[in-house]
Amino acid sequence: MSSPDTVAAAAEAGRYGQGGVPPAGAMERFTSYDVEAFEVPGGREENWRFTPMKRLRGLHDGTATFDGTAAVDVSAGGAGTGVTVETVGRDDARIGEGGVPADRVAAQAWSAFREATVVTLDGTPEPVTITLNGPGAGATAVAHLQVRTTPHTEATVVVEGRGSGALADNIEFVVADGSKLVVIVTEEWADDAVHVSGQHIALGRDATIVATSIAFGGDLVRVSPTVTYTAPGGSAELFGLGFADAGQHLEQRLLVDHSTPHCSSNVLYKNALQGKEGVTDAHTVWIGDVLIRAAAEQTETFEFNRNLVLTAHARADSVPNLEIETGEIAGAGHASATGRFDDEQLFYLQSRGIPEDVARRLVVRGFFGEILSRIPLAELRERLEAAVEAELAVTGA
Amino acid sequence: MSTLEIKDLRASVTTDAGAKEILRGVDLTVRAGETHAIMGPNGSGKSTLAYAIAGHPKYEITGGEVLLDGENVLEMSVDERARAGLFLAMQYPVEVPGVSMANFLRSAATAVRGEAPKLRTWVKEVKGAMDALEIDQTFAERSVNEGFSGGEKKRHEVLQLSLLKPKVAILDETDSGLDVDALRVVSEGVNRYKAAGDVGVLLITHYTRILKHITPDVVHVFAGGRIVESGGAELADELETNGYVKFTGAAAGVEVAS
Ligand SMILES: Nc1ncnc2c1ncn2[C@@H]1O[C@H](COP(=O)(O)OP(=O)(O)OP(=O)(O)O)[C@@H](O)[C@H]1O
Ligand SMILES: [Mg+2]
């Protein structure tokens, strides 16, 4: 699907954007906990240029009033051994260990939250499910969640976003030395919802995170995960799956900041898009910034974004960006491919008697299978597979 | 008793320079029990004929008829044609990443047979068919044709043939790219399919070596988008010795006349 041919075909099928402009100074990105330290973005700034600002419900310019609350529920199973759930104030010393906001909405959420939920995982606890509830239609809220592990813990956490309204939040994942955290974050919002989320992943010595980001619902979902390595030996595997329908804007902005030696990152994000005539384009945005700073010798990194444009009236923007300051790297690569649904594949399957709708489903299921098959929780995996089928049923694709 | 009738079939492709006619009136009837070989120079339209019958969207039918047991094939969708009993083993089988061979075969069998085959007998059936074609079982878990060698792809086309059991099979250069042993294995597969049912075979090839394994009842020479000569098996030998010069001349004549 990466051949020039199919990319050209994608341009016909929908609109195809492949930015060639590197983000202005991802190396020197500005960060602050204080919303006032950021200028109000107008939409032309590098990190806002793909986002429909009008649909942000004022989260970016100070006009939003935080009149709602976003309840953070931790599953009963989470009360088991090795799981501690706390509600803490802004002054808790642990808050902020994951990272610092890098855009005005994340800083806004940081400036406005009153209480944070801290979930500490120790040993080998049962999988924990955390539900992030939207404040309800018409309401706006902020939230703050931190998931942290103790050294040598192995744990799995599911964070499910559900409900209506507008939500700006920061989610920290603080992974201690020698521990492994498997995270699945799902955006399963109602059609009206707006979710702008700053994810801050901090990896200790020899720590591993395997994070899978699933985006189905919402009117506008913008998730910005940043990975930092606080000591050598860290490993980040970041997977993503997005399915944008007519009118939906799904944006994923990743920054992997290699600043210590002997760390690795592997990124694979896949989106499918299906639009509809007369409705705003289905739109996905994937930004993959990987920085390898001078000190980060023996870094190994690969990132790949693939987009499958199923119909017309869909637009996939994809901007991989690798900035390298050291020559001593173990390996670095990036790639991006956007393709239209492949007519030759469809013909081949149909020529074996398989009806068109079944054939399309086979291909899309296969496309996402690479992501979904890695989800270790069978029940969740099956639910997400069913969600993909349901998305396909929307347009009978 | 199945019959595939192709009557004065004309087809064109759209190019940047406009429509280009490739099939210029093909007449051919394949009856159950018969094997027809089609031989002809590169670019003469053999694959186009195969694709046009299968319903590839790239080709526009501009005239003529294709009937399977009297039913108008040209009005059917691609999958309907397959379910009606047509099968095309492609010259260049398509890779379908992410869809396992096992899943694909089962989906195809379910569609063609009208119901999902019983799991227990199905597993055995597939294993048997793979063994017969000397295909390793590990292929079942690989994505359809992805990363298969040329010869492996061709074996899998015949695997599909043996599982889907069509009324009429069109084999487009299924022998190309096969080593000597693979050629024998694949030919035996085609012969088993043929022997097991009252079916017709249309075999497109460049080489007489496959005709030593699969004996054709009729050999057709295809040039300039149509059949320019038909004869017995000996015609293939003559082509091997003398080439197509005589016929491309004839085809050129047609071009001038049209
Ligand atoms: N999209 C297209 N644009 C222009 N010409 C095309 C297109 N598709 C097919 N053709 C031409 O149609 C002609 C017939 O092609 P076809 O593949 O049917 O030949 P063939 O007889 O199968 O050849 P071979 O023996 O090499 O397989 C060729 O000249 C080919 O270049
Ligand atoms: Mg050909």
XYZ file of C-alpha atoms and ligand atoms in Angstrom:
687
model
C 0.000 0.000 0.000
C 3.005 2.214 0.116
C 3.532 2.359 -3.612
C 3.209 5.780 -5.257
C 0.290 4.409 -7.246
C -1.940 3.643 -4.328
C -0.992 6.848 -2.592
C -2.125 8.726 -5.663
C -5.290 6.644 -5.613
C -5.801 7.678 -1.999
C -5.618 11.270 -3.065
C -8.533 10.616 -5.371
C -10.514 8.619 -2.874
C -10.337 11.220 -0.217
C -7.937 14.015 0.353
C -4.514 12.969 1.316
C -2.156 15.000 3.361
C 1.392 14.039 4.002
C 3.168 16.854 5.716
C 6.772 17.380 4.849
C 7.251 20.202 7.293
C 9.116 19.124 10.408
C 7.643 20.452 13.629
C 9.451 23.597 14.600
C 12.033 22.523 17.125
C 10.551 19.372 18.657
C 13.895 19.231 20.460
C 13.167 22.531 22.203
C 9.488 22.039 22.811
C 8.068 24.479 25.358
C 6.490 22.931 28.453
C 4.855 24.397 31.547
C 2.321 23.486 34.221
C 0.867 26.976 33.959
C -1.785 27.682 31.370
C -0.922 31.379 31.266
C 2.621 30.549 30.167
C 1.170 29.476 26.793
C -0.131 31.875 24.210
C -3.667 31.237 23.073
C -3.316 29.167 19.894
C -5.077 30.455 16.816
C -4.791 27.258 14.778
C -1.816 28.086 12.582
C 0.786 26.939 15.090
C 2.659 23.790 14.171
C 1.074 21.715 16.929
C -2.458 22.969 16.245
C -2.523 23.222 12.482
C -4.537 20.036 11.924
C -7.003 20.570 14.776
C -10.432 22.134 14.098
C -10.157 24.850 16.779
C -13.835 25.793 16.559
C -14.785 22.369 17.818
C -12.541 22.537 20.916
C -15.344 24.008 23.104
C -13.046 26.771 24.279
C -10.622 24.388 26.000
C -7.723 26.186 24.335
C -8.560 29.879 24.765
C -9.821 30.225 28.318
C -13.480 30.577 27.367
C -14.446 27.117 28.659
C -16.077 27.087 32.079
C -15.441 23.887 33.956
C -19.003 23.332 35.061
C -18.933 19.552 35.089
C -17.022 16.746 36.715
C -15.426 13.736 35.095
C -15.707 10.827 37.496
C -12.728 8.471 37.491
C -13.863 4.994 38.532
C -11.494 2.165 39.309
C -12.919 -1.333 38.824
C -13.739 -3.532 41.817
C -11.063 -5.921 40.642
C -8.726 -2.999 41.150
C -9.316 -3.180 44.872
C -7.469 -6.483 44.925
C -3.968 -7.067 46.229
C -1.274 -4.921 44.784
C -3.631 -2.113 43.802
C -3.897 1.120 45.789
C -6.343 3.813 44.733
C -5.987 7.297 46.224
C -7.612 10.642 45.655
C -5.005 13.307 46.283
C -4.696 17.085 46.154
C -2.622 19.196 43.791
C 0.207 19.352 46.302
C 0.896 15.616 46.276
C 4.604 15.272 45.580
C 4.101 12.488 43.061
C 1.979 14.562 40.712
C 4.033 15.669 37.756
C 6.554 12.832 37.875
C 5.236 11.641 34.512
C 5.905 14.857 32.641
C 4.971 18.472 32.006
C 2.186 19.796 29.711
C 3.374 20.801 26.281
C 0.305 22.538 24.925
C -2.191 25.043 26.241
C -5.090 22.605 26.705
C -2.990 20.186 28.758
C -1.716 23.118 30.820
C -5.294 24.337 31.203
C -6.313 20.950 32.554
C -3.301 20.980 34.846
C -4.058 24.461 36.146
C -7.712 23.670 36.739
C -7.826 20.233 38.352
C -8.508 20.079 42.112
C -8.108 16.412 42.874
C -6.178 13.666 41.124
C -6.655 9.921 41.152
C -3.461 7.988 41.799
C -3.477 4.237 41.137
C -0.381 2.434 42.409
C 0.367 -1.064 41.173
C 2.624 -3.386 43.097
C 3.758 -6.945 42.391
C 1.609 -8.848 39.904
C -1.922 -7.540 40.422
C -4.973 -8.600 38.438
C -5.761 -6.308 35.472
C -7.326 -3.019 36.554
C -9.970 -1.115 34.612
C -10.253 2.629 35.092
C -13.242 4.403 33.590
C -13.005 8.029 32.627
C -16.553 9.390 32.490
C -17.418 12.387 30.366
C -19.156 15.218 32.284
C -22.365 14.854 30.241
C -23.712 16.580 27.150
C -23.051 20.322 27.154
C -20.803 20.179 30.223
C -17.035 20.652 30.416
C -14.558 19.178 32.859
C -10.907 18.529 33.601
C -9.373 15.430 35.145
C -6.038 14.162 36.332
C -5.021 10.535 36.610
C -1.720 8.977 37.519
C -0.963 5.267 37.147
C 2.328 4.241 38.754
C 4.164 1.033 39.411
C 6.581 0.012 42.135
C 9.892 -1.519 41.022
C 9.667 -4.937 39.323
C 5.888 -4.843 39.079
C 4.104 -6.453 36.128
C 0.635 -5.069 35.611
C -2.088 -4.420 33.056
C -4.353 -1.382 33.084
C -7.296 -0.515 30.874
C -8.406 3.117 30.752
C -11.814 3.480 29.127
C -13.156 6.872 28.076
C -16.957 6.946 27.941
C -19.851 9.362 27.901
C -20.617 12.862 26.629
C -19.347 16.398 27.018
C -15.927 18.014 26.810
C -12.955 16.786 28.804
C -9.374 17.997 29.037
C -7.064 15.842 31.085
C -3.557 14.702 31.858
C -2.792 11.055 32.387
C 0.577 10.098 33.836
C 2.125 6.669 33.594
C 5.111 6.443 35.884
C 6.812 3.105 35.319
C 9.375 2.262 37.983
C 12.695 0.482 37.514
C 12.437 -3.026 36.126
C 8.668 -2.999 35.911
C 6.407 -3.655 32.967
C 3.131 -1.878 32.403
C 0.663 -2.932 29.736
C -1.830 -0.150 29.065
C -4.841 -0.077 26.816
C -6.552 3.300 26.509
C -9.869 3.290 24.680
C -11.731 6.350 23.415
C -15.298 5.092 23.302
C -17.031 8.437 23.651
C -20.532 9.375 22.574
C -20.876 11.232 19.274
C -20.867 14.703 20.857
C -17.786 14.256 23.041
C -14.558 16.250 22.860
C -11.527 14.757 24.549
C -8.127 16.440 24.618
C -5.642 14.397 26.544
C -1.998 14.814 27.469
C -0.390 11.468 28.242
C 2.911 11.537 30.080
C 4.878 8.322 30.157
C 8.052 8.220 32.262
C 10.144 5.053 32.137
C 12.651 4.111 34.828
C 15.717 1.911 34.429
C 14.937 -1.194 32.376
C 11.241 -0.340 32.551
C 8.822 -1.310 29.800
C 5.521 0.090 28.673
C 3.324 -1.540 26.068
C 0.614 1.005 25.358
C -2.247 0.511 22.936
C -4.437 3.434 22.083
C -7.864 2.711 20.606
C -9.950 5.544 19.151
C -13.507 4.908 17.990
C -15.845 7.493 19.456
C -16.178 11.220 19.980
C -16.563 14.261 17.773
C -12.978 15.379 18.370
C -10.357 13.309 20.122
C -6.816 14.594 20.411
C -4.366 12.490 22.381
C -0.744 13.539 22.842
C 1.438 10.883 24.457
C 4.999 11.825 25.384
C 7.518 9.185 26.371
C 10.576 10.100 28.441
C 13.293 7.817 29.718
C 14.622 8.704 33.138
C 17.354 6.027 33.073
C 18.940 3.604 30.588
C 17.312 0.380 29.425
C 13.770 1.641 28.962
C 11.508 0.223 26.273
C 8.314 1.712 24.852
C 6.003 -0.118 22.514
C 3.221 2.133 21.339
C 0.386 0.772 19.269
C -2.664 2.573 18.034
C -5.873 1.911 16.188
C -8.297 4.558 15.039
C -11.547 4.350 13.106
C -12.808 7.718 11.933
C -16.366 8.019 10.658
C -17.946 10.912 8.804
C -17.436 14.142 10.741
C -15.000 12.687 13.273
C -11.592 14.176 13.996
C -9.146 11.748 15.592
C -5.690 13.108 16.286
C -2.714 11.254 17.716
C 0.436 13.228 18.474
C 3.326 11.164 19.733
C 6.645 12.358 21.025
C 9.264 9.829 22.020
C 12.137 11.686 23.630
C 15.281 9.575 23.744
C 17.654 11.335 26.102
C 19.367 8.372 27.798
C 21.427 5.542 26.282
C 20.305 1.995 25.489
C 16.588 2.666 25.247
C 14.186 1.561 22.563
C 10.881 2.605 21.080
C 8.623 0.920 18.598
C 5.541 2.683 17.273
C 2.802 1.222 15.077
C -0.390 3.194 14.572
C -3.137 2.237 12.150
C -6.223 4.189 11.183
C -9.171 3.431 8.966
C -11.409 6.181 7.651
C -14.864 6.219 6.159
C -16.599 9.436 5.291
C -19.952 10.374 3.881
C -21.102 12.799 1.232
C -22.430 16.048 2.682
C -20.769 15.541 6.083
C -17.440 17.015 7.239
C -14.586 14.733 6.173
C -13.624 11.858 8.417
C -10.198 13.014 9.520
C -7.272 11.313 11.209
C -4.020 12.986 12.134
C -0.931 11.111 13.170
C 2.192 12.953 14.256
C 5.152 10.812 15.186
C 8.030 12.801 16.599
C 11.039 10.791 17.689
C 14.002 12.621 19.158
C 17.353 11.006 19.709
C 19.391 13.449 21.747
C 23.164 13.564 21.849
C 23.367 11.529 25.054
C 21.038 8.793 23.785
C 23.624 6.448 22.356
C 22.615 2.955 21.245
C 19.013 3.984 20.829
C 16.852 1.675 18.791
C 13.663 3.113 17.355
C 11.140 2.417 14.651
C 7.837 4.076 13.938
C 5.199 3.311 11.373
C 1.816 4.769 10.604
C -0.594 3.145 8.174
C -3.913 4.572 7.102
C -6.613 2.811 5.148
C -9.011 5.122 3.344
C -12.209 3.144 2.842
C -14.359 5.753 1.127
C -14.358 9.232 -0.350
C -14.768 12.240 1.972
C -11.978 11.107 4.230
C -8.622 12.642 4.965
C -5.590 11.118 6.646
C -2.683 13.338 7.649
C 0.510 11.598 8.631
C 3.743 13.262 9.695
C 6.566 11.006 10.829
C 9.566 12.960 12.063
C 12.884 11.667 13.291
C 15.478 14.071 14.697
C 18.859 12.603 15.516
C 21.685 14.332 17.376
C 24.008 11.363 17.825
C 25.726 9.094 15.341
C 25.908 6.250 17.844
C 22.505 4.684 17.342
C 21.596 1.007 17.139
C 18.890 1.587 14.582
C 16.338 4.171 13.579
C 13.606 4.137 11.001
C 10.241 5.579 10.230
C 7.607 5.121 7.602
C 4.133 6.186 6.756
C 1.709 4.867 4.182
C -1.775 5.903 3.288
C -3.703 3.816 0.840
C -7.134 3.550 -0.581
C -9.029 0.337 -0.124
C -7.316 -1.935 -2.594
C -9.551 -2.875 -5.543
C -7.258 -5.707 -6.585
C -7.594 -7.318 -3.171
C -11.340 -6.897 -3.324
C -11.457 -8.446 -6.796
C -9.330 -11.379 -5.705
C -11.515 -12.179 -2.707
C -14.726 -11.730 -4.688
C -13.413 -13.920 -7.490
C -13.495 -16.729 -4.917
C -17.194 -16.189 -4.337
C -16.852 -13.989 -1.260
C -19.499 -11.224 -1.331
C -18.187 -7.653 -1.379
C -19.257 -6.706 2.153
C -17.692 -9.844 3.602
C -14.527 -9.230 1.598
C -14.241 -5.656 2.888
C -14.679 -6.838 6.431
C -12.004 -9.495 5.979
C -9.528 -6.885 4.802
C -10.279 -4.315 7.523
C -10.283 -6.990 10.206
C -6.915 -8.106 8.878
C -5.641 -4.530 8.849
C -6.507 -4.012 12.506
C -5.695 -7.578 13.522
C -2.046 -6.656 13.841
C -2.975 -4.244 16.651
C -5.891 -6.056 18.265
C -4.181 -9.447 18.391
C -1.635 -7.969 20.808
C -4.237 -7.086 23.410
C -3.776 -9.708 26.108
C -7.271 -9.438 27.637
C -9.546 -11.732 25.610
C -12.811 -10.125 26.667
C -11.605 -6.626 25.830
C -10.120 -7.791 22.549
C -13.403 -9.383 21.500
C -15.338 -6.269 22.465
C -13.028 -4.102 20.368
C -13.213 -6.520 17.436
C -16.988 -6.277 17.632
C -16.683 -2.488 17.709
C -14.701 -2.582 14.464
C -17.437 -4.719 12.893
C -20.059 -2.259 14.114
C -18.122 0.658 12.616
C -18.025 -1.180 9.292
C -21.742 -1.822 9.448
C -22.398 1.941 9.688
C -21.896 2.511 5.974
C -22.252 -1.104 4.963
C -18.618 -0.922 3.925
C -23.184 -31.017 -18.106
C -21.838 -27.480 -17.900
C -21.017 -25.307 -20.859
C -19.195 -21.995 -21.030
C -20.036 -20.118 -24.209
C -18.109 -17.030 -25.253
C -19.649 -15.300 -28.254
C -18.014 -12.451 -30.141
C -16.645 -11.038 -26.881
C -15.154 -7.549 -27.101
C -13.499 -5.682 -24.279
C -11.400 -2.599 -23.774
C -9.392 -0.899 -21.043
C -9.386 2.785 -20.265
C -5.988 4.343 -20.734
C -4.811 7.922 -20.507
C -5.220 8.079 -24.252
C -8.824 6.821 -24.070
C -10.387 3.398 -24.433
C -8.125 0.753 -25.927
C -9.751 -2.293 -27.462
C -8.049 -5.517 -26.468
C -10.543 -8.312 -27.105
C -11.774 -8.166 -30.675
C -14.455 -10.770 -30.985
C -13.596 -13.952 -29.114
C -15.640 -17.064 -29.906
C -15.091 -20.136 -27.782
C -17.181 -22.895 -26.232
C -15.858 -25.069 -23.419
C -17.989 -28.069 -22.471
C -17.740 -30.170 -19.354
C -15.145 -32.874 -19.805
C -13.102 -30.802 -22.237
C -9.705 -29.189 -21.805
C -8.895 -26.252 -24.045
C -5.442 -24.748 -24.271
C -4.929 -21.155 -25.351
C -1.511 -20.126 -26.582
C -0.464 -16.787 -27.947
C 2.136 -14.072 -27.879
C 2.676 -11.676 -24.987
C 0.172 -8.887 -24.934
C -2.288 -10.615 -27.260
C -5.066 -10.414 -24.663
C -5.143 -13.852 -23.043
C -5.220 -12.548 -19.485
C -7.709 -9.918 -20.548
C -10.010 -12.683 -21.740
C -9.637 -14.481 -18.403
C -10.250 -11.286 -16.400
C -13.187 -10.244 -18.570
C -14.878 -13.572 -17.889
C -14.173 -13.256 -14.159
C -15.491 -9.692 -14.128
C -12.435 -7.588 -13.306
C -13.617 -3.963 -13.034
C -10.703 -2.680 -15.135
C -12.127 -4.102 -18.344
C -15.174 -2.756 -20.062
C -17.157 -5.227 -22.096
C -18.075 -3.512 -25.333
C -19.816 -6.377 -27.078
C -20.658 -10.052 -27.150
C -21.856 -12.586 -24.615
C -20.564 -14.977 -21.994
C -22.993 -17.696 -20.943
C -22.555 -20.359 -18.299
C -25.187 -23.024 -18.823
C -27.240 -20.418 -20.637
C -26.986 -17.837 -17.828
C -25.652 -14.407 -18.710
C -22.397 -14.177 -16.809
C -21.735 -10.577 -17.802
C -24.695 -9.400 -15.740
C -23.344 -11.027 -12.586
C -21.057 -9.429 -9.997
C -17.600 -10.915 -9.567
C -18.614 -13.005 -6.570
C -21.832 -14.158 -8.230
C -19.802 -15.481 -11.148
C -17.644 -17.478 -8.762
C -20.676 -18.819 -6.960
C -22.224 -19.719 -10.331
C -19.233 -22.010 -10.899
C -16.481 -20.008 -12.587
C -12.938 -19.980 -11.280
C -9.885 -18.078 -12.435
C -6.422 -19.139 -11.336
C -4.626 -15.865 -11.822
C -1.357 -15.205 -13.569
C -0.452 -12.836 -10.721
C -2.318 -13.853 -7.556
C -2.987 -10.878 -5.281
C -1.476 -10.492 -1.806
C -3.994 -9.750 0.924
C -2.085 -8.758 4.066
C -3.711 -9.531 7.397
C -6.118 -12.168 6.068
C -4.923 -15.670 6.846
C -5.041 -18.324 4.158
C -7.133 -20.518 6.480
C -9.690 -17.782 7.055
C -9.766 -16.927 3.352
C -10.286 -20.530 2.222
C -13.073 -21.031 4.716
C -14.789 -17.780 3.725
C -14.561 -18.759 0.066
C -15.854 -22.296 0.652
C -18.697 -20.928 2.767
C -19.680 -18.527 -0.006
C -19.407 -21.006 -2.866
C -21.099 -23.889 -1.047
C -23.838 -21.714 0.389
C -23.123 -22.787 3.968
C -20.157 -22.979 6.275
C -18.467 -26.351 5.937
C -18.541 -28.457 9.102
C -15.426 -27.614 11.042
C -14.155 -31.134 11.610
C -14.453 -32.366 8.056
C -13.232 -28.992 6.763
C -9.960 -29.133 8.642
C -9.350 -32.607 7.256
C -10.355 -31.560 3.767
C -7.963 -28.612 3.737
C -5.137 -30.649 5.185
C -5.669 -33.349 2.580
C -5.771 -30.833 -0.260
C -2.604 -29.145 0.986
C -0.811 -32.459 1.350
C -1.796 -33.464 -2.162
C -0.209 -30.275 -3.493
C 2.796 -30.660 -1.193
C 2.004 -27.394 0.563
C 3.293 -27.112 4.108
C 0.565 -26.720 6.741
C 2.214 -23.567 8.088
C 0.957 -21.669 5.048
C -2.557 -21.822 6.487
C -1.623 -19.229 9.093
C 0.153 -16.895 6.709
C -1.526 -13.945 5.034
C -3.027 -14.723 1.632
C -0.168 -14.870 -0.902
C 1.893 -12.412 1.133
C 5.560 -13.064 0.603
C 4.819 -16.341 -1.197
C 7.253 -17.230 -3.955
C 5.895 -17.281 -7.487
C 5.597 -21.064 -7.428
C 3.971 -21.085 -3.995
C 1.322 -18.669 -5.207
C 0.514 -20.935 -8.151
C 0.195 -23.981 -5.907
C -2.247 -22.064 -3.753
C -4.332 -21.131 -6.775
C -4.691 -24.851 -7.508
C -5.408 -25.484 -3.823
C -8.361 -23.113 -4.106
C -9.432 -24.841 -7.303
C -9.448 -28.206 -5.583
C -11.482 -26.923 -2.628
C -13.981 -24.769 -4.548
C -14.614 -27.318 -7.326
C -15.934 -24.916 -9.984
C -17.835 -25.989 -13.107
C -15.331 -24.295 -15.366
C -11.776 -23.360 -14.422
C -9.631 -20.873 -16.281
C -5.950 -21.286 -15.531
C -3.886 -18.295 -16.581
C -0.258 -19.350 -16.870
C -0.528 -21.497 -13.789
C 2.545 -23.323 -15.076
C 4.772 -20.258 -15.349
C 7.435 -20.014 -12.694
C 7.116 -23.623 -11.578
C 10.097 -25.932 -11.250
C 9.883 -29.397 -12.780
C 8.576 -31.077 -9.634
C 6.084 -28.318 -8.888
C 4.823 -28.541 -12.464
C 4.073 -32.222 -11.957
C 2.403 -31.650 -8.573
C 0.271 -28.807 -9.881
C -0.678 -30.659 -13.066
C -1.735 -33.671 -11.030
C -3.866 -31.345 -8.944
C -5.608 -30.039 -12.035
C -6.077 -33.568 -13.376
C -7.602 -34.729 -10.077
C -10.035 -31.810 -10.156
C -10.931 -32.656 -13.723
C -11.368 -36.368 -13.043
C -13.520 -35.819 -9.964
C -16.210 -33.806 -11.673
C -17.924 -33.092 -14.925
C -15.972 -29.906 -15.467
C -14.290 -27.877 -18.174
C -10.773 -26.450 -18.195
C -9.423 -23.496 -20.129
C -5.667 -23.464 -19.859
C -3.668 -20.418 -20.898
C -0.011 -21.204 -21.355
C 3.175 -20.363 -23.197
C 4.741 -23.792 -22.891
C 4.008 -27.231 -24.264
C 5.681 -28.818 -21.241
C 2.469 -28.551 -19.183
C 0.541 -30.108 -22.075
C 2.593 -33.267 -21.562
C 0.889 -33.549 -18.154
C -2.513 -32.134 -19.000
C -3.693 -33.285 -22.381
C -5.761 -30.697 -24.220
C -8.644 -31.668 -26.455
C -8.305 -28.466 -28.421
C -5.477 -25.958 -28.807
C -6.322 -22.368 -29.788
C -3.945 -19.752 -31.067
C -4.741 -16.336 -29.644
C -3.420 -13.251 -31.397
C -4.544 -9.660 -31.688
C -7.380 -10.128 -29.247
C -9.062 -13.112 -30.831
C -8.702 -16.783 -31.634
C -7.047 -17.053 -35.006
C -6.647 -20.814 -35.292
C -7.803 -23.939 -33.499
C -6.567 -27.491 -33.775
C -5.579 -30.623 -31.917
C -2.698 -31.159 -29.517
C -0.287 -31.231 -32.470
C -0.905 -27.518 -33.023
C 0.967 -26.813 -29.790
C 4.030 -28.625 -31.099
C 3.889 -26.701 -34.323
C 3.776 -23.432 -32.357
C 6.749 -24.506 -30.329
C 8.752 -25.099 -33.486
C 7.606 -22.196 -35.645
C 6.463 -19.529 -33.191
C 3.574 -17.169 -33.771
C 4.889 -15.262 -36.783
C 2.361 -16.756 -39.138
C -0.502 -15.810 -36.815
C 0.611 -12.372 -35.723
C 0.644 -11.583 -39.404
C -2.966 -12.699 -39.603
C -3.826 -10.692 -36.535
C -2.214 -7.616 -38.028
C -4.421 -8.168 -41.043
C -7.464 -8.090 -38.847
C -6.275 -4.891 -37.253
C -6.009 -3.208 -40.616
C -9.430 -4.428 -41.648
C -11.159 -3.255 -38.459
N -4.432 -0.333 -18.212
C -3.918 -0.606 -19.414
N -3.496 0.391 -20.196
C -2.978 0.135 -21.421
N -2.838 -1.089 -21.917
C -3.247 -2.117 -21.176
C -3.799 -1.943 -19.892
N -4.106 -3.143 -19.388
C -3.749 -4.042 -20.329
N -3.227 -3.428 -21.403
C -2.695 -4.046 -22.614
O -3.545 -5.046 -23.076
C -2.818 -5.998 -23.801
C -3.243 -7.388 -23.410
O -2.730 -7.684 -22.123
P -2.891 -9.153 -21.505
O -2.378 -9.095 -20.137
O -4.276 -9.615 -21.699
O -1.907 -9.994 -22.439
P -1.517 -11.524 -22.356
O -1.884 -12.122 -23.648
O -2.064 -12.142 -21.146
O 0.075 -11.415 -22.256
P 1.153 -12.338 -21.461
O 1.398 -13.504 -22.302
O 2.364 -11.468 -21.391
O 0.584 -12.661 -20.152
C -1.352 -5.687 -23.533
O -0.823 -5.043 -24.675
C -1.392 -4.759 -22.373
O -0.312 -3.866 -22.355
Mg -1.239 -12.885 -19.401
